[in-house]
Short mmCIF file of C-alpha atoms and ligand atoms in Angstrom, two decimals:
data_model
loop_
_atom_site.label_atom_id
_atom_site.label_comp_id
_atom_site.label_asym_id
_atom_site.label_seq_id
_atom_site.Cartn_x
_atom_site.Cartn_y
_atom_site.Cartn_z
CA MET H 1 139.51 139.79 130.29
CA THR H 2 138.99 143.22 128.61
CA ASN H 3 135.38 144.84 129.00
CA GLN H 4 134.45 145.35 125.39
CA HIS H 5 131.13 146.20 124.29
CA PRO H 6 129.45 143.17 121.91
CA ASN H 7 128.65 143.83 118.08
CA GLN H 8 132.02 145.48 117.50
CA ASN H 9 131.69 145.47 113.83
CA SER H 10 128.37 147.11 113.47
CA LYS H 11 130.17 150.21 115.30
CA PRO H 12 131.10 153.15 112.83
CA ASN H 13 134.70 153.17 112.70
CA ALA H 14 134.96 149.27 113.56
CA ASN H 15 136.77 148.55 110.78
CA ARG H 16 138.92 151.46 110.05
CA ARG H 17 142.73 151.11 110.83
CA ILE H 18 143.43 153.75 113.57
CA ALA H 19 146.90 154.44 115.11
CA ILE H 20 147.80 155.98 118.27
CA ILE H 21 151.28 157.57 118.57
CA GLY H 22 152.36 157.18 122.23
CA GLY H 23 151.30 154.83 125.10
CA GLY H 24 151.25 157.94 127.98
CA PRO H 25 148.21 158.41 129.75
CA GLY H 26 146.28 160.15 126.73
CA GLY H 27 146.87 157.31 124.15
CA LEU H 28 146.26 154.76 126.76
CA THR H 29 143.01 156.05 127.69
CA LEU H 30 141.93 156.77 124.08
CA ALA H 31 142.33 153.12 123.22
CA LEU H 32 140.81 151.75 126.18
CA ILE H 33 137.57 153.80 125.48
CA LEU H 34 137.93 152.68 121.29
CA GLN H 35 138.23 149.07 122.95
CA ARG H 36 134.93 149.54 125.00
CA HIS H 37 133.29 150.51 122.13
CA GLY H 38 134.52 147.83 119.85
CA ILE H 39 136.92 150.02 117.55
CA GLU H 40 140.09 148.37 116.88
CA SER H 41 143.20 150.50 117.59
CA VAL H 42 146.90 150.12 117.89
CA ILE H 43 149.54 152.50 120.22
CA TYR H 44 152.87 152.58 118.89
CA GLU H 45 155.04 153.67 121.91
CA ARG H 46 158.91 154.04 121.48
CA GLU H 47 159.79 152.88 125.13
CA PRO H 48 160.38 149.53 125.98
CA VAL H 49 157.69 147.67 128.03
CA GLU H 50 157.12 148.58 131.68
CA SER H 51 158.46 152.07 131.10
CA ASN H 52 155.98 153.99 132.63
CA ARG H 53 156.22 153.33 136.04
CA ASP H 54 158.89 155.86 137.12
CA HIS H 55 157.48 158.70 134.56
CA GLY H 56 156.82 161.77 136.45
CA GLY H 57 155.38 162.33 139.86
CA SER H 58 152.02 162.65 141.54
CA LEU H 59 149.16 163.82 139.49
CA ASP H 60 145.63 165.03 140.88
CA ILE H 61 142.50 163.85 138.61
CA HIS H 62 140.15 166.22 138.44
CA GLU H 63 136.21 165.20 138.78
CA ASP H 64 135.41 167.27 135.54
CA SER H 65 137.92 166.05 133.44
CA GLY H 66 140.19 163.12 133.99
CA GLN H 67 137.80 161.31 136.08
CA LEU H 68 135.08 161.64 133.38
CA ALA H 69 137.71 159.74 131.33
CA LEU H 70 138.12 157.12 133.56
CA LYS H 71 134.16 156.57 134.11
CA GLU H 72 133.77 156.30 130.03
CA ALA H 73 137.03 153.68 130.25
CA GLY H 74 134.93 151.71 133.19
CA LEU H 75 137.97 152.31 135.28
CA LEU H 76 136.32 154.90 137.92
CA GLU H 77 135.77 152.78 140.58
CA ALA H 78 139.00 150.77 140.57
CA PHE H 79 140.64 154.39 140.19
CA GLN H 80 138.33 155.67 143.59
CA ALA H 81 139.90 152.51 145.22
CA ILE H 82 143.42 153.33 144.60
CA ALA H 83 143.47 157.18 144.78
CA ARG H 84 145.24 159.49 147.29
CA TYR H 85 142.75 161.45 148.81
CA GLU H 86 144.64 162.79 151.50
CA GLY H 87 146.84 163.95 148.73
CA GLU H 88 144.96 167.28 148.29
CA ASP H 89 146.59 168.32 151.46
CA PHE H 90 148.05 171.49 150.87
CA LEU H 91 150.54 174.07 152.38
CA LEU H 92 151.47 177.45 150.99
CA VAL H 93 154.35 179.41 152.39
CA ASP H 94 156.91 182.08 151.45
CA LYS H 95 160.78 182.01 152.06
CA ASN H 96 160.58 182.85 155.47
CA GLY H 97 158.09 179.81 156.07
CA THR H 98 155.42 182.27 156.62
CA THR H 99 152.05 180.25 156.18
CA TYR H 100 149.29 181.68 153.66
CA ARG H 101 147.47 178.70 153.20
CA LYS H 102 147.29 175.27 154.68
CA GLU H 103 144.75 172.50 153.62
CA VAL H 104 144.23 169.62 155.55
CA ALA H 105 141.88 166.79 153.62
CA GLU H 106 139.74 165.68 156.04
CA GLY H 107 139.44 161.87 157.29
CA ASP H 108 136.91 160.25 155.06
CA LYS H 109 135.53 163.32 153.26
CA LYS H 110 136.42 162.57 149.42
CA GLY H 111 137.72 165.65 147.45
CA ASP H 112 137.51 166.12 143.92
CA ARG H 113 141.17 166.22 142.91
CA PRO H 114 142.50 162.96 144.57
CA GLU H 115 145.98 162.06 143.56
CA ILE H 116 147.37 159.37 141.86
CA ASP H 117 151.50 158.61 140.37
CA ARG H 118 151.80 158.75 136.85
CA GLY H 119 153.08 155.22 136.77
CA SER H 120 149.93 153.80 138.87
CA LEU H 121 147.52 155.50 136.42
CA CYS H 122 149.31 153.94 133.55
CA GLU H 123 149.23 150.23 135.12
CA LEU H 124 145.36 150.93 135.83
CA LEU H 125 144.83 151.99 132.21
CA LEU H 126 146.97 148.64 131.17
CA SER H 127 145.33 146.12 133.09
CA ASP H 128 142.06 146.65 131.26
CA LEU H 129 143.65 147.21 128.10
CA ASP H 130 144.02 144.07 125.28
CA PRO H 131 148.10 143.89 125.23
CA SER H 132 147.63 143.13 121.34
CA ARG H 133 146.75 146.81 121.52
CA ILE H 134 149.98 148.17 122.55
CA ARG H 135 153.35 147.47 120.81
CA TYR H 136 156.14 148.85 122.75
CA GLY H 137 159.69 149.79 121.03
CA PHE H 138 158.47 151.61 118.07
CA LYS H 139 159.51 155.06 117.97
CA LEU H 140 157.93 156.84 115.19
CA ILE H 141 160.22 158.80 113.02
CA GLU H 142 158.32 159.95 110.24
CA ALA H 143 154.70 160.23 109.29
CA ILE H 144 153.91 160.74 105.38
CA SER H 145 150.00 162.29 104.00
CA LEU H 146 148.99 160.30 101.16
CA GLU H 147 146.74 161.36 98.55
CA ASP H 148 143.78 159.21 99.52
CA GLY H 149 143.63 160.79 102.96
CA ARG H 150 145.66 157.67 104.78
CA HIS H 151 148.59 158.27 106.51
CA GLU H 152 152.02 156.25 106.17
CA LEU H 153 153.95 155.61 109.66
CA ARG H 154 157.81 155.12 109.42
CA PHE H 155 159.56 153.80 112.77
CA GLU H 156 162.90 153.81 113.97
CA ASN H 157 162.95 149.84 113.98
CA GLY H 158 162.29 149.45 110.38
CA HIS H 159 158.43 148.66 110.56
CA ILE H 160 155.75 150.65 108.10
CA ASP H 161 151.90 150.92 108.73
CA THR H 162 149.57 152.64 106.93
CA VAL H 163 146.39 153.84 108.53
CA ASP H 164 143.15 155.54 108.07
CA LEU H 165 143.65 157.67 111.27
CA VAL H 166 146.69 158.59 112.89
CA VAL H 167 146.35 159.96 116.40
CA GLY H 168 149.21 162.18 117.91
CA ALA H 169 149.43 161.26 121.69
CA ASP H 170 153.35 161.78 121.73
CA GLY H 171 153.54 164.70 123.82
CA ALA H 172 155.63 167.78 124.29
CA PHE H 173 157.96 167.07 121.24
CA SER H 174 155.09 165.21 119.19
CA ARG H 175 156.17 163.84 115.54
CA ILE H 176 152.94 164.06 114.39
CA ARG H 177 152.17 168.10 115.36
CA SER H 178 153.94 169.64 112.05
CA LEU H 179 151.74 167.56 109.46
CA LEU H 180 149.23 170.03 111.20
CA THR H 181 150.80 173.56 112.10
CA GLU H 182 153.42 174.91 111.69
CA SER H 183 153.50 176.16 115.46
CA ALA H 184 156.17 174.62 117.74
CA ILE H 185 156.61 174.90 121.31
CA GLU H 186 158.44 177.69 122.84
CA TYR H 187 160.41 177.94 126.29
CA SER H 188 158.14 179.07 128.77
CA GLY H 189 160.95 180.97 130.88
CA LEU H 190 161.00 178.46 133.76
CA SER H 191 163.56 175.85 134.04
CA MET H 192 163.31 173.47 136.95
CA VAL H 193 165.73 170.98 138.60
CA GLU H 194 164.15 167.88 140.03
CA LEU H 195 165.34 166.11 143.04
CA ASN H 196 163.66 163.18 145.19
CA VAL H 197 163.41 162.65 148.90
CA GLU H 198 163.34 159.25 149.47
CA ASP H 199 161.12 157.18 152.02
CA ALA H 200 160.48 160.51 153.43
CA ALA H 201 158.21 159.34 156.20
CA LYS H 202 160.73 156.90 157.74
CA ILE H 203 164.12 158.72 156.95
CA TYR H 204 162.85 162.40 157.67
CA PRO H 205 160.28 162.67 159.44
CA ASP H 206 160.50 166.16 160.03
CA LEU H 207 160.02 167.18 156.58
CA TYR H 208 157.26 164.33 156.04
CA ALA H 209 155.53 166.26 158.65
CA TYR H 210 156.18 169.49 157.62
CA ASN H 211 155.38 168.86 154.14
CA GLY H 212 152.00 166.80 155.07
CA ARG H 213 150.42 164.39 152.62
CA GLY H 214 150.20 166.39 149.59
CA LYS H 215 151.68 169.53 148.04
CA MET H 216 154.26 172.35 149.27
CA PHE H 217 154.73 175.19 147.50
CA ALA H 218 157.25 177.89 148.76
CA LEU H 219 157.43 180.68 146.41
CA SER H 220 159.41 183.88 146.75
CA ASP H 221 162.21 185.82 144.70
CA ASN H 222 160.62 184.80 141.37
CA LYS H 223 161.70 181.16 142.37
CA ALA H 224 159.89 178.29 144.04
CA ILE H 225 160.39 175.28 145.97
CA LEU H 226 157.54 172.52 144.72
CA ALA H 227 157.23 169.53 146.53
CA GLN H 228 154.82 166.55 146.35
CA LEU H 229 154.54 163.62 148.38
CA ASN H 230 154.35 160.33 145.87
CA GLY H 231 152.60 157.09 146.48
CA ASP H 232 155.82 155.55 146.71
CA GLY H 233 156.96 157.66 149.81
CA ARG H 234 159.25 159.58 148.38
CA ILE H 235 158.71 163.55 148.17
CA LYS H 236 159.58 164.79 144.61
CA VAL H 237 160.66 168.37 144.83
CA TYR H 238 161.15 170.58 141.82
CA LEU H 239 163.19 173.73 142.39
CA SER H 240 161.95 176.11 139.96
CA PHE H 241 163.87 179.26 138.44
CA ARG H 242 162.77 182.00 136.16
CA ALA H 243 165.80 181.72 133.49
CA ASP H 244 167.63 182.11 130.12
CA ARG H 245 166.74 178.75 128.04
CA ASP H 246 170.21 178.08 127.96
CA TRP H 247 170.64 178.40 131.98
CA LEU H 248 170.71 174.46 132.98
CA ASP H 249 173.68 174.33 130.51
CA THR H 250 175.60 177.28 131.74
CA ASN H 251 174.62 177.47 135.23
CA GLY H 252 177.77 175.39 136.42
CA ILE H 253 175.84 172.66 138.35
CA PRO H 254 177.70 169.54 138.10
CA LEU H 255 174.47 167.50 138.24
CA ASP H 256 176.45 164.11 137.94
CA GLN H 257 178.10 165.22 141.09
CA PRO H 258 175.20 165.29 143.84
CA ALA H 259 176.83 166.60 147.09
CA GLU H 260 178.62 169.36 144.72
CA ALA H 261 175.19 169.96 142.89
CA LYS H 262 173.28 170.23 146.21
CA ARG H 263 175.55 172.58 147.72
CA MET H 264 175.46 175.17 144.74
CA LEU H 265 171.69 174.75 144.63
CA LEU H 266 171.49 175.59 148.42
CA ASN H 267 173.17 179.50 147.46
CA TYR H 268 170.35 179.84 145.41
CA PHE H 269 168.19 179.37 148.34
CA ASP H 270 170.54 180.86 150.86
CA ASP H 271 168.03 183.30 152.79
CA TRP H 272 165.11 180.84 152.93
CA ASP H 273 163.52 179.53 155.62
CA ASP H 274 165.91 176.26 157.27
CA LYS H 275 163.06 174.00 157.06
CA LEU H 276 162.62 174.77 152.87
CA LYS H 277 166.33 174.01 152.64
CA ASN H 278 166.30 170.49 153.91
CA TYR H 279 164.23 169.97 150.57
CA ILE H 280 167.58 170.15 148.85
CA ARG H 281 169.57 168.73 151.91
CA TYR H 282 167.67 165.30 152.24
CA ALA H 283 167.74 164.75 148.52
CA GLY H 284 169.09 161.68 146.93
CA ASP H 285 171.43 161.81 144.23
CA ARG H 286 169.34 161.38 141.29
CA ILE H 287 169.31 165.33 140.37
CA ILE H 288 166.88 166.01 136.93
CA PRO H 289 167.05 169.22 134.83
CA ARG H 290 163.73 170.20 132.91
CA ARG H 291 163.02 173.01 130.67
CA ILE H 292 159.22 173.60 130.66
CA TYR H 293 158.02 174.34 127.47
CA MET H 294 154.58 175.47 126.05
CA LEU H 295 152.80 175.69 122.77
CA PRO H 296 150.94 179.15 121.98
CA VAL H 297 148.13 179.60 123.81
CA GLY H 298 144.71 179.16 122.06
CA LEU H 299 146.73 177.13 119.16
CA THR H 300 144.11 175.67 116.36
CA TRP H 301 144.61 173.90 113.16
CA THR H 302 142.80 173.45 109.77
CA SER H 303 141.26 169.99 110.27
CA ARG H 304 142.74 167.47 107.75
CA GLN H 305 141.75 163.78 106.90
CA GLY H 306 142.89 161.19 108.78
CA ILE H 307 145.04 162.74 111.44
CA THR H 308 144.93 164.58 114.86
CA LEU H 309 146.30 165.14 118.03
CA ILE H 310 145.58 164.72 121.76
CA GLY H 311 147.36 165.86 125.25
CA ASP H 312 150.62 167.68 125.34
CA ALA H 313 151.01 167.18 121.46
CA ALA H 314 147.68 169.18 121.05
CA HIS H 315 148.35 171.67 123.78
CA LEU H 316 151.17 172.04 126.08
CA MET H 317 151.30 174.17 128.66
CA SER H 318 153.08 174.69 131.91
CA PRO H 319 151.83 172.43 134.75
CA PHE H 320 150.68 175.65 136.88
CA ALA H 321 146.90 174.98 136.17
CA GLY H 322 147.11 171.27 137.04
CA GLU H 323 145.75 170.13 134.01
CA GLY H 324 147.99 168.60 131.49
CA VAL H 325 147.20 164.94 132.22
CA ASN H 326 143.37 165.81 132.98
CA LEU H 327 143.16 167.23 129.67
CA ALA H 328 144.89 164.50 128.02
CA MET H 329 142.42 162.21 129.44
CA LEU H 330 139.78 164.50 128.46
CA ASP H 331 140.86 164.76 125.01
CA ALA H 332 141.10 160.86 124.61
CA SER H 333 137.52 160.37 125.60
CA GLU H 334 135.99 163.02 123.66
CA LEU H 335 137.77 162.08 120.44
CA ALA H 336 136.69 158.49 121.25
CA LEU H 337 133.33 158.90 121.56
CA SER H 338 133.37 161.09 118.64
CA LEU H 339 134.17 158.41 116.53
CA VAL H 340 131.65 155.89 118.09
CA ARG H 341 129.29 158.71 117.18
CA ASN H 342 129.82 159.55 113.52
CA GLU H 343 130.57 156.96 110.95
CA ASP H 344 132.46 160.05 108.75
CA LEU H 345 135.97 160.10 110.05
CA CYS H 346 136.61 163.94 108.99
CA GLU H 347 133.56 164.67 110.90
CA ALA H 348 134.30 162.79 114.10
CA VAL H 349 137.78 164.42 114.19
CA ARG H 350 136.34 167.73 113.15
CA GLU H 351 133.90 167.56 116.18
CA TYR H 352 136.12 166.35 118.35
CA GLU H 353 138.82 169.50 117.80
CA LYS H 354 136.28 171.93 117.89
CA LYS H 355 135.31 171.07 121.27
CA MET H 356 138.83 170.34 122.61
CA TYR H 357 139.70 173.94 121.38
CA GLY H 358 137.26 175.69 123.54
CA TYR H 359 138.34 173.76 126.93
CA SER H 360 141.98 173.62 126.14
CA SER H 361 142.31 177.18 125.26
CA GLN H 362 141.11 178.25 128.67
CA SER H 363 143.25 176.14 130.61
CA ALA H 364 146.27 177.11 128.62
CA LYS H 365 145.20 181.07 129.41
CA ASP H 366 144.82 179.86 133.31
CA SER H 367 148.49 177.95 133.26
CA ASP H 368 149.98 180.96 131.38
CA GLU H 369 148.65 183.31 133.91
CA ASN H 370 149.52 181.04 137.09
CA LEU H 371 153.38 180.59 135.72
CA LYS H 372 153.23 184.40 135.63
CA LEU H 373 151.70 184.99 139.42
CA ILE H 374 154.01 182.07 140.86
CA PHE H 375 156.91 183.50 139.70
CA GLY H 376 156.17 186.92 139.98
CA ASP H 377 156.29 189.70 143.09
CA ASN H 378 154.44 188.87 146.27
CA ALA H 379 153.67 185.15 145.11
CA ALA H 380 152.37 183.44 148.00
CA GLU H 381 150.15 186.39 149.04
CA LYS H 382 148.57 186.38 145.55
CA LEU H 383 148.19 182.50 144.78
CA ASN H 384 146.57 182.40 148.04
CA GLU H 385 144.12 185.36 147.14
CA LEU H 386 143.44 183.35 143.95
CA PHE H 387 142.62 180.20 145.64
CA ASP H 388 140.20 182.43 147.76
CA ARG H 389 138.24 183.78 144.76
CA LEU H 390 138.30 180.35 142.83
CA GLN H 391 136.91 178.71 146.45
CA GLN H 392 134.12 181.54 146.00
CA HIS H 393 133.36 181.26 142.85
CA ALA H 394 133.12 177.00 143.28
C1 FAD J 401 157.52 168.55 135.96
C2 FAD J 401 155.97 168.65 135.30
C3 FAD J 401 154.97 168.56 136.55
C4 FAD J 401 153.88 168.19 136.01
N1 FAD J 401 152.96 168.22 136.97
C5 FAD J 401 151.65 167.88 136.36
C6 FAD J 401 150.44 167.83 137.44
O1 FAD J 401 150.64 167.88 138.66
N2 FAD J 401 148.88 167.67 137.29
C7 FAD J 401 148.60 167.88 135.69
O2 FAD J 401 147.90 167.30 135.18
N3 FAD J 401 149.91 167.55 134.92
C8 FAD J 401 151.12 167.95 135.28
N4 FAD J 401 152.31 167.70 133.99
C9 FAD J 401 151.88 167.52 132.78
C10 FAD J 401 151.26 166.22 132.50
O3 FAD J 401 152.80 165.17 132.92
C11 FAD J 401 151.20 165.98 131.03
O4 FAD J 401 150.30 166.82 130.69
C12 FAD J 401 150.77 164.53 130.60
O5 FAD J 401 151.68 163.34 130.89
C13 FAD J 401 150.31 164.59 129.31
O6 FAD J 401 149.94 163.18 128.62
P1 FAD J 401 149.92 162.45 127.22
O7 FAD J 401 149.69 161.05 127.04
O8 FAD J 401 149.61 163.76 126.22
O9 FAD J 401 151.64 162.85 126.93
P2 FAD J 401 153.05 162.26 127.68
O10 FAD J 401 152.30 161.69 129.13
O11 FAD J 401 154.06 163.00 127.37
O12 FAD J 401 153.00 160.88 126.83
C14 FAD J 401 153.53 160.64 125.56
C15 FAD J 401 154.07 158.98 125.23
O13 FAD J 401 154.71 159.26 123.83
C16 FAD J 401 155.70 158.54 123.78
N5 FAD J 401 156.49 159.15 122.53
C17 FAD J 401 156.67 160.06 122.54
N6 FAD J 401 157.49 160.11 120.98
C18 FAD J 401 157.36 159.19 120.59
C19 FAD J 401 157.45 158.50 119.34
N7 FAD J 401 158.27 159.76 118.45
N8 FAD J 401 157.03 157.62 119.08
C20 FAD J 401 156.56 156.66 119.64
N9 FAD J 401 155.87 156.88 121.24
C21 FAD J 401 156.61 158.19 121.34
C22 FAD J 401 156.10 158.65 125.06
O14 FAD J 401 157.20 157.68 125.52
C23 FAD J 401 155.09 158.90 126.30
O15 FAD J 401 154.97 157.62 126.76
C24 FAD J 401 153.45 167.97 134.54
C25 FAD J 401 154.34 167.98 133.43
C26 FAD J 401 156.06 168.21 134.11
C27 FAD J 401 157.03 168.34 133.36
#
């Protein structure tokens, strides 16, 4: 059973053809809230079914954004039942292992930023979505603006659809964005190597005890070891470097030869505390390179009929405000509710975009400033001071 409101045909926009490109957290939330309000939509997702399971690590879902969207989607209680409140544990150290901050989530006290794995979040959203509203294996190749304001969508598998509204929820490398703005994603100056320590509590109890049930940030020398315990028991580790854009291709680290790759990666952290080096030593064989990209801070565009963007497609930022998924879901909620309120499609999109620019530009600015702080001098000390200031103003 899906949680649909009655009288769907009397709702504004109930009979428009709306296509959402991308079935990540943003696209799924949008389709689900539209469904609740009796508005038809279809998600086109390029990946095959069940592909969301292992896409990315643990995400903290904020009370004033991601959780608001889950409430609109009718899933807040179901989320609260599976969210990891203990995942708010946080340890901040420098390369010597000196502790600057240690936060331990208390017993049954529920914080406002509980964690959930990306795969579990997508499964939760999918659990209430009418399966006919998502089509897997449909990779958008091109969207073409038609004279009457509609858009023709062309897919790799030959499928063509013509829609009244296309929403680009297709992430960092959006194929919809270029119809709205000439701005493109830029390399942020940060590259990461992702490692995974499997079943940490059982196999590496020393590292599990050190890491705690949430996140560990070790910051020094314009580098970082960032770690987070995931719901499936693994510790996801991001070795993070300020580096030229081509560094991941030219550093000579053979990612397909894990033992040698880990030996070379350890060299970058040669004078770091032994406990921190264990994040590399204990890691499994799957090593994933990641360049971090961003859109210009405060990006806006001239609103156009029949097309808009949500989530990373609209405002990709580095992960250092911890807002990416939260904004994607908030955008989804704001756009859906605007479509419910406004009979006029153009007005609905304009109203959403205006609101979205306001909150997303602030997060993009914070994220950019945090990146500079975390990879600058005396980073652990400065990040601790920033958290103190934020707590005082909370
Ligand atoms: C290393 C790292 C760590 C992060 N940590 C955090 C964090 O701690 N907290 C946080 O809030 N955020 C974090 N983020 C960011 C967060 O993952 C994203 O902001 C969030 O997933 C954006 O959701 P979205 O739905 O907009 O896009 P995505 O999650 O990128 O989903 C886009 C979807 O579109 C599909 N798609 C793409 N192209 C096409 C196409 N041509 N046709 C059809 N489908 C297509 C993709 O397959 C995908 O399913 C992190 C990101 C990275 C890289």
